[in-house]
Amino acid sequence: MRLLVLGLFSVLCLKCVLSQNISSLISKNLFERILVHRNDAACGAKGFYTYEAFITATKTFAAFGTTGDTNTRNKEIAAFLAQTSHETTGGWATAPDGPYSWGYCYKQEQGSPGDYCASSQQWPCAPGKKYFGRGPIQISYNYNYGAAGSAIGVNLLNNPDLVANDAVVSFKTALWFWMTAQQPKPSAHDVITGRWSPSVADSAAGRVPGFGVITNIINGGMECNSGSNALMDNRIGFYRRYCQILGVDPGNNLDCANQRPFG
């Protein structure tokens, strides 16, 4: 009987975890306050990134924003929205409400990007398709489109434009990147929730737990191990603002100025 009770308790606890919804931490009003200028007339993504699409997408990744105590959960939401806000920013130094109020302004790479097609037997490029940056994380290259699409059940190799045309799919690709470790890189989720412990190689490279190593995961080759720079500092600016709004301490090790890139 005791084993039966324990088993039932475990099942109920699992259901409780899986049914958690981050809308209890970030309401629509709070989402609008964080991404206050995303629907400005000057933003190419005006009307695209909705709160409803964000919440729907998070349900595919049950551990996002539901891992750890309330402080940890809020930090993860702040970190995710900060990193993706930098990737999609439309802000400038003297922008209304400051440069860190203009995240999610764009839904695809600006200018005239290339096709971002790399040789891959597993994820071959489809004829005539381009895999430039799209969505909140600006997912790029055929191998990322292929892997993300496989994870969320959508054929993005043949239809990469879906990331810029379907907001739920768009958010899901960003969450897939956030939640998925790509060796030797840990997942951003494991870093921000305290589940990642640096290896000997990580420690030797100066890679320590904190927001900074997430920047390293995303774009370490361009932004890390080169002292202070505008791109890295922009990510930190978004993170500090969002942490303040969500009422959490951003913690230590926010930059990657002295971290060598992964791999």
Coordinates of C-alpha atoms in Angstrom, one line a residue:
M1 CA 0.0 0.0 0.0
R2 CA 2.8 2.4 0.9
L3 CA 4.4 1.8 -2.6
L4 CA 1.1 2.5 -4.2
V5 CA 0.6 5.7 -2.4
L6 CA 4.1 6.9 -3.2
G7 CA 3.6 6.0 -6.9
L8 CA 0.3 7.9 -7.0
F9 CA 2.0 10.9 -5.3
S10 CA 4.8 10.8 -7.9
V11 CA 2.3 10.8 -10.8
L12 CA 0.3 13.6 -9.2
C13 CA 3.6 15.6 -8.7
L14 CA 4.6 15.0 -12.4
K15 CA 1.2 16.2 -13.6
C16 CA 1.5 19.3 -11.4
V17 CA 4.9 20.2 -12.9
L18 CA 3.6 19.6 -16.5
S19 CA 0.5 21.7 -15.9
Q20 CA 2.5 24.7 -14.6
N21 CA 2.0 27.7 -16.8
I22 CA 4.3 30.7 -16.9
S23 CA 1.3 33.0 -17.3
S24 CA 1.2 33.0 -13.5
L25 CA 4.5 34.8 -13.5
I26 CA 4.2 37.0 -16.6
S27 CA 0.8 38.4 -17.4
K28 CA -0.2 40.0 -20.6
N29 CA 0.1 43.4 -19.0
L30 CA 3.6 42.6 -17.9
F31 CA 4.6 41.2 -21.3
E32 CA 3.4 44.5 -22.9
R33 CA 5.4 46.5 -20.4
I34 CA 8.6 44.6 -21.1
L35 CA 8.2 44.7 -24.9
V36 CA 6.6 48.1 -24.9
H37 CA 7.6 49.3 -28.4
R38 CA 7.5 46.1 -30.4
N39 CA 4.3 47.2 -32.1
D40 CA 5.6 50.6 -33.0
A41 CA 4.9 51.7 -36.5
A42 CA 8.7 51.7 -37.3
C43 CA 9.0 48.0 -36.3
G44 CA 8.9 45.4 -39.1
A45 CA 7.4 42.9 -36.8
K46 CA 4.5 45.1 -35.7
G47 CA 1.6 42.9 -34.6
F48 CA 3.5 39.6 -35.0
Y49 CA 4.9 38.7 -31.6
T50 CA 1.8 38.3 -29.4
Y51 CA 1.5 37.3 -25.8
E52 CA -0.8 34.5 -26.7
A53 CA 1.7 33.1 -29.2
F54 CA 4.4 33.2 -26.5
I55 CA 2.3 31.4 -23.9
T56 CA 1.2 28.8 -26.4
A57 CA 4.7 28.1 -27.5
T58 CA 6.0 27.7 -24.0
K59 CA 3.6 24.8 -23.4
T60 CA 5.7 22.7 -25.8
F61 CA 8.7 23.1 -23.5
A62 CA 7.3 22.3 -20.1
A63 CA 10.5 23.0 -18.2
F64 CA 10.8 26.6 -19.5
G65 CA 9.9 29.1 -16.7
T66 CA 8.8 26.3 -14.4
T67 CA 12.1 25.0 -13.1
G68 CA 13.3 26.0 -9.6
D69 CA 11.9 28.5 -7.2
T70 CA 10.0 31.6 -8.3
N71 CA 13.1 33.7 -8.4
T72 CA 14.8 31.3 -10.7
R73 CA 11.8 31.0 -12.9
N74 CA 11.5 34.8 -13.2
K75 CA 15.3 35.0 -14.0
E76 CA 14.8 32.5 -16.8
I77 CA 12.0 34.5 -18.4
A78 CA 14.0 37.7 -18.1
A79 CA 17.1 36.1 -19.6
F80 CA 15.2 34.6 -22.5
L81 CA 13.4 37.8 -23.4
A82 CA 16.6 39.8 -23.0
Q83 CA 18.7 37.7 -25.3
T84 CA 16.0 37.5 -27.9
S85 CA 15.2 41.2 -27.5
H86 CA 18.9 41.9 -28.4
E87 CA 18.5 39.7 -31.5
T88 CA 15.4 41.6 -32.7
T89 CA 16.1 45.1 -31.4
G90 CA 15.0 48.2 -33.1
G91 CA 16.4 50.5 -30.4
W92 CA 19.0 53.2 -30.5
A93 CA 20.9 55.2 -27.9
T94 CA 18.3 58.1 -27.7
A95 CA 15.2 56.0 -28.4
P96 CA 12.0 56.8 -26.5
D97 CA 12.0 55.0 -23.1
G98 CA 15.6 54.0 -23.8
P99 CA 17.3 51.5 -26.1
Y100 CA 16.2 48.5 -24.0
S101 CA 12.5 49.1 -24.6
W102 CA 12.7 48.2 -28.3
G103 CA 13.0 44.4 -28.3
Y104 CA 11.1 42.2 -30.7
C105 CA 11.0 45.0 -33.3
Y106 CA 12.0 42.7 -36.2
K107 CA 11.2 39.1 -37.2
Q108 CA 13.9 38.4 -39.8
E109 CA 17.4 39.4 -40.6
Q110 CA 17.6 42.9 -42.1
G111 CA 19.5 43.9 -45.3
S112 CA 20.2 41.3 -48.0
P113 CA 21.2 38.1 -46.2
G114 CA 22.7 35.1 -47.9
D115 CA 21.2 31.7 -48.1
Y116 CA 23.0 30.3 -45.0
C117 CA 23.2 26.9 -46.5
A118 CA 25.9 24.5 -45.1
S119 CA 26.7 21.1 -46.3
S120 CA 24.7 18.6 -44.3
Q121 CA 23.6 15.0 -45.1
Q122 CA 21.1 15.0 -42.2
W123 CA 19.6 18.4 -42.9
P124 CA 20.2 19.2 -46.6
C125 CA 19.1 22.5 -48.0
A126 CA 15.9 22.6 -50.0
P127 CA 16.2 24.0 -53.5
G128 CA 15.7 27.8 -53.6
K129 CA 15.3 28.1 -49.8
K130 CA 17.2 30.5 -47.6
Y131 CA 18.0 29.9 -43.9
F132 CA 18.9 33.4 -42.7
G133 CA 18.0 34.7 -39.3
R134 CA 14.3 34.6 -38.4
G135 CA 12.3 34.7 -35.2
P136 CA 13.2 35.8 -31.7
I137 CA 16.5 34.0 -31.6
Q138 CA 17.2 34.7 -35.3
I139 CA 17.7 31.0 -36.0
S140 CA 20.1 30.6 -38.9
Y141 CA 21.5 27.8 -41.1
N142 CA 19.8 24.7 -42.5
Y143 CA 21.0 22.4 -39.8
N144 CA 19.3 24.5 -37.1
Y145 CA 16.1 24.9 -39.1
G146 CA 16.1 21.1 -39.7
A147 CA 16.8 20.2 -36.1
A148 CA 14.3 22.8 -34.7
G149 CA 11.6 21.7 -37.1
S150 CA 12.1 18.1 -36.2
A151 CA 11.8 18.9 -32.5
I152 CA 8.5 20.9 -32.9
G153 CA 7.0 18.7 -35.7
V154 CA 7.2 21.2 -38.5
N155 CA 9.2 20.8 -41.8
L156 CA 11.2 24.0 -41.6
L157 CA 13.8 22.9 -44.2
N158 CA 11.1 23.1 -46.9
N159 CA 9.3 26.1 -45.4
P160 CA 11.8 28.3 -43.4
D161 CA 9.6 31.3 -44.0
L162 CA 7.1 29.8 -41.5
V163 CA 9.4 31.1 -38.7
A164 CA 8.6 34.7 -39.9
N165 CA 5.0 34.0 -40.7
D166 CA 3.6 31.9 -37.8
A167 CA 4.3 33.5 -34.4
V168 CA 3.8 30.3 -32.4
V169 CA 6.3 28.4 -34.6
S170 CA 8.6 31.4 -34.4
F171 CA 8.6 31.4 -30.6
K172 CA 9.0 27.6 -30.6
T173 CA 12.2 27.8 -32.6
A174 CA 13.7 30.2 -30.1
L175 CA 12.6 28.0 -27.2
W176 CA 14.0 25.0 -28.9
F177 CA 17.4 26.7 -29.1
W178 CA 17.2 27.9 -25.5
M179 CA 16.3 24.5 -24.1
T180 CA 18.7 22.3 -26.2
A181 CA 22.3 21.6 -25.4
Q182 CA 24.6 21.5 -28.4
Q183 CA 27.9 20.0 -27.3
P184 CA 30.2 21.2 -26.0
K185 CA 27.7 24.0 -25.2
P186 CA 25.2 23.5 -22.4
S187 CA 21.6 24.7 -22.9
A188 CA 20.8 28.2 -21.8
H189 CA 18.0 26.7 -19.7
D190 CA 20.5 24.6 -17.7
V191 CA 22.7 27.6 -17.2
I192 CA 20.1 30.0 -15.9
T193 CA 18.4 27.5 -13.7
G194 CA 21.7 26.5 -12.0
R195 CA 21.9 23.0 -13.5
W196 CA 25.1 23.5 -15.4
S197 CA 28.5 22.9 -13.7
P198 CA 31.6 24.1 -15.7
S199 CA 33.9 21.3 -16.8
V200 CA 37.7 21.6 -16.3
A201 CA 37.9 23.0 -19.8
D202 CA 35.2 25.5 -19.1
S203 CA 36.9 26.8 -16.0
A204 CA 40.2 27.1 -17.9
A205 CA 38.4 29.1 -20.5
G206 CA 36.9 31.4 -17.9
R207 CA 33.4 30.2 -18.6
V208 CA 31.4 30.5 -15.4
P209 CA 27.7 30.2 -14.5
G210 CA 25.7 33.4 -15.2
F211 CA 24.0 35.4 -17.9
G212 CA 27.4 36.0 -19.6
V213 CA 27.9 32.3 -20.6
I214 CA 24.5 32.4 -22.3
T215 CA 25.8 35.2 -24.5
N216 CA 28.8 32.9 -25.2
I217 CA 26.4 30.1 -26.2
I218 CA 24.6 32.3 -28.6
N219 CA 27.3 34.4 -30.2
G220 CA 30.6 33.8 -28.3
G221 CA 32.8 33.9 -31.4
M222 CA 31.9 37.6 -32.0
E223 CA 31.1 39.0 -28.6
C224 CA 33.2 37.1 -26.0
N225 CA 36.9 37.2 -24.9
S226 CA 37.4 40.7 -26.3
G227 CA 36.6 43.0 -23.3
S228 CA 33.6 45.2 -23.2
N229 CA 31.8 45.7 -26.5
A230 CA 28.5 47.2 -27.6
L231 CA 26.8 43.9 -28.6
M232 CA 27.5 42.2 -25.3
D233 CA 26.6 45.3 -23.3
N234 CA 23.3 45.6 -25.1
R235 CA 22.3 42.1 -24.0
I236 CA 23.1 43.0 -20.4
G237 CA 21.1 46.2 -20.7
F238 CA 18.0 44.3 -21.7
Y239 CA 18.5 41.8 -19.0
R240 CA 19.0 44.3 -16.2
R241 CA 15.8 46.1 -17.3
Y242 CA 13.7 43.0 -17.5
C243 CA 15.0 41.7 -14.1
Q244 CA 14.0 45.0 -12.6
I245 CA 10.5 44.8 -14.0
L246 CA 10.2 41.2 -12.8
G247 CA 11.6 42.0 -9.4
V248 CA 14.6 39.7 -9.4
D249 CA 18.4 40.2 -8.9
P250 CA 20.2 39.6 -12.2
G251 CA 23.0 37.9 -10.3
N252 CA 26.8 37.8 -11.1
N253 CA 28.9 37.1 -14.2
L254 CA 26.7 39.0 -16.6
D255 CA 29.4 39.5 -19.2
C256 CA 31.6 37.2 -21.2
A257 CA 34.4 39.7 -21.7
N258 CA 37.1 37.3 -20.5
Q259 CA 35.5 34.0 -21.6
R260 CA 36.9 32.1 -24.5
P261 CA 34.2 30.9 -26.9
F262 CA 33.0 27.3 -26.8
G263 CA 34.7 24.7 -29.0

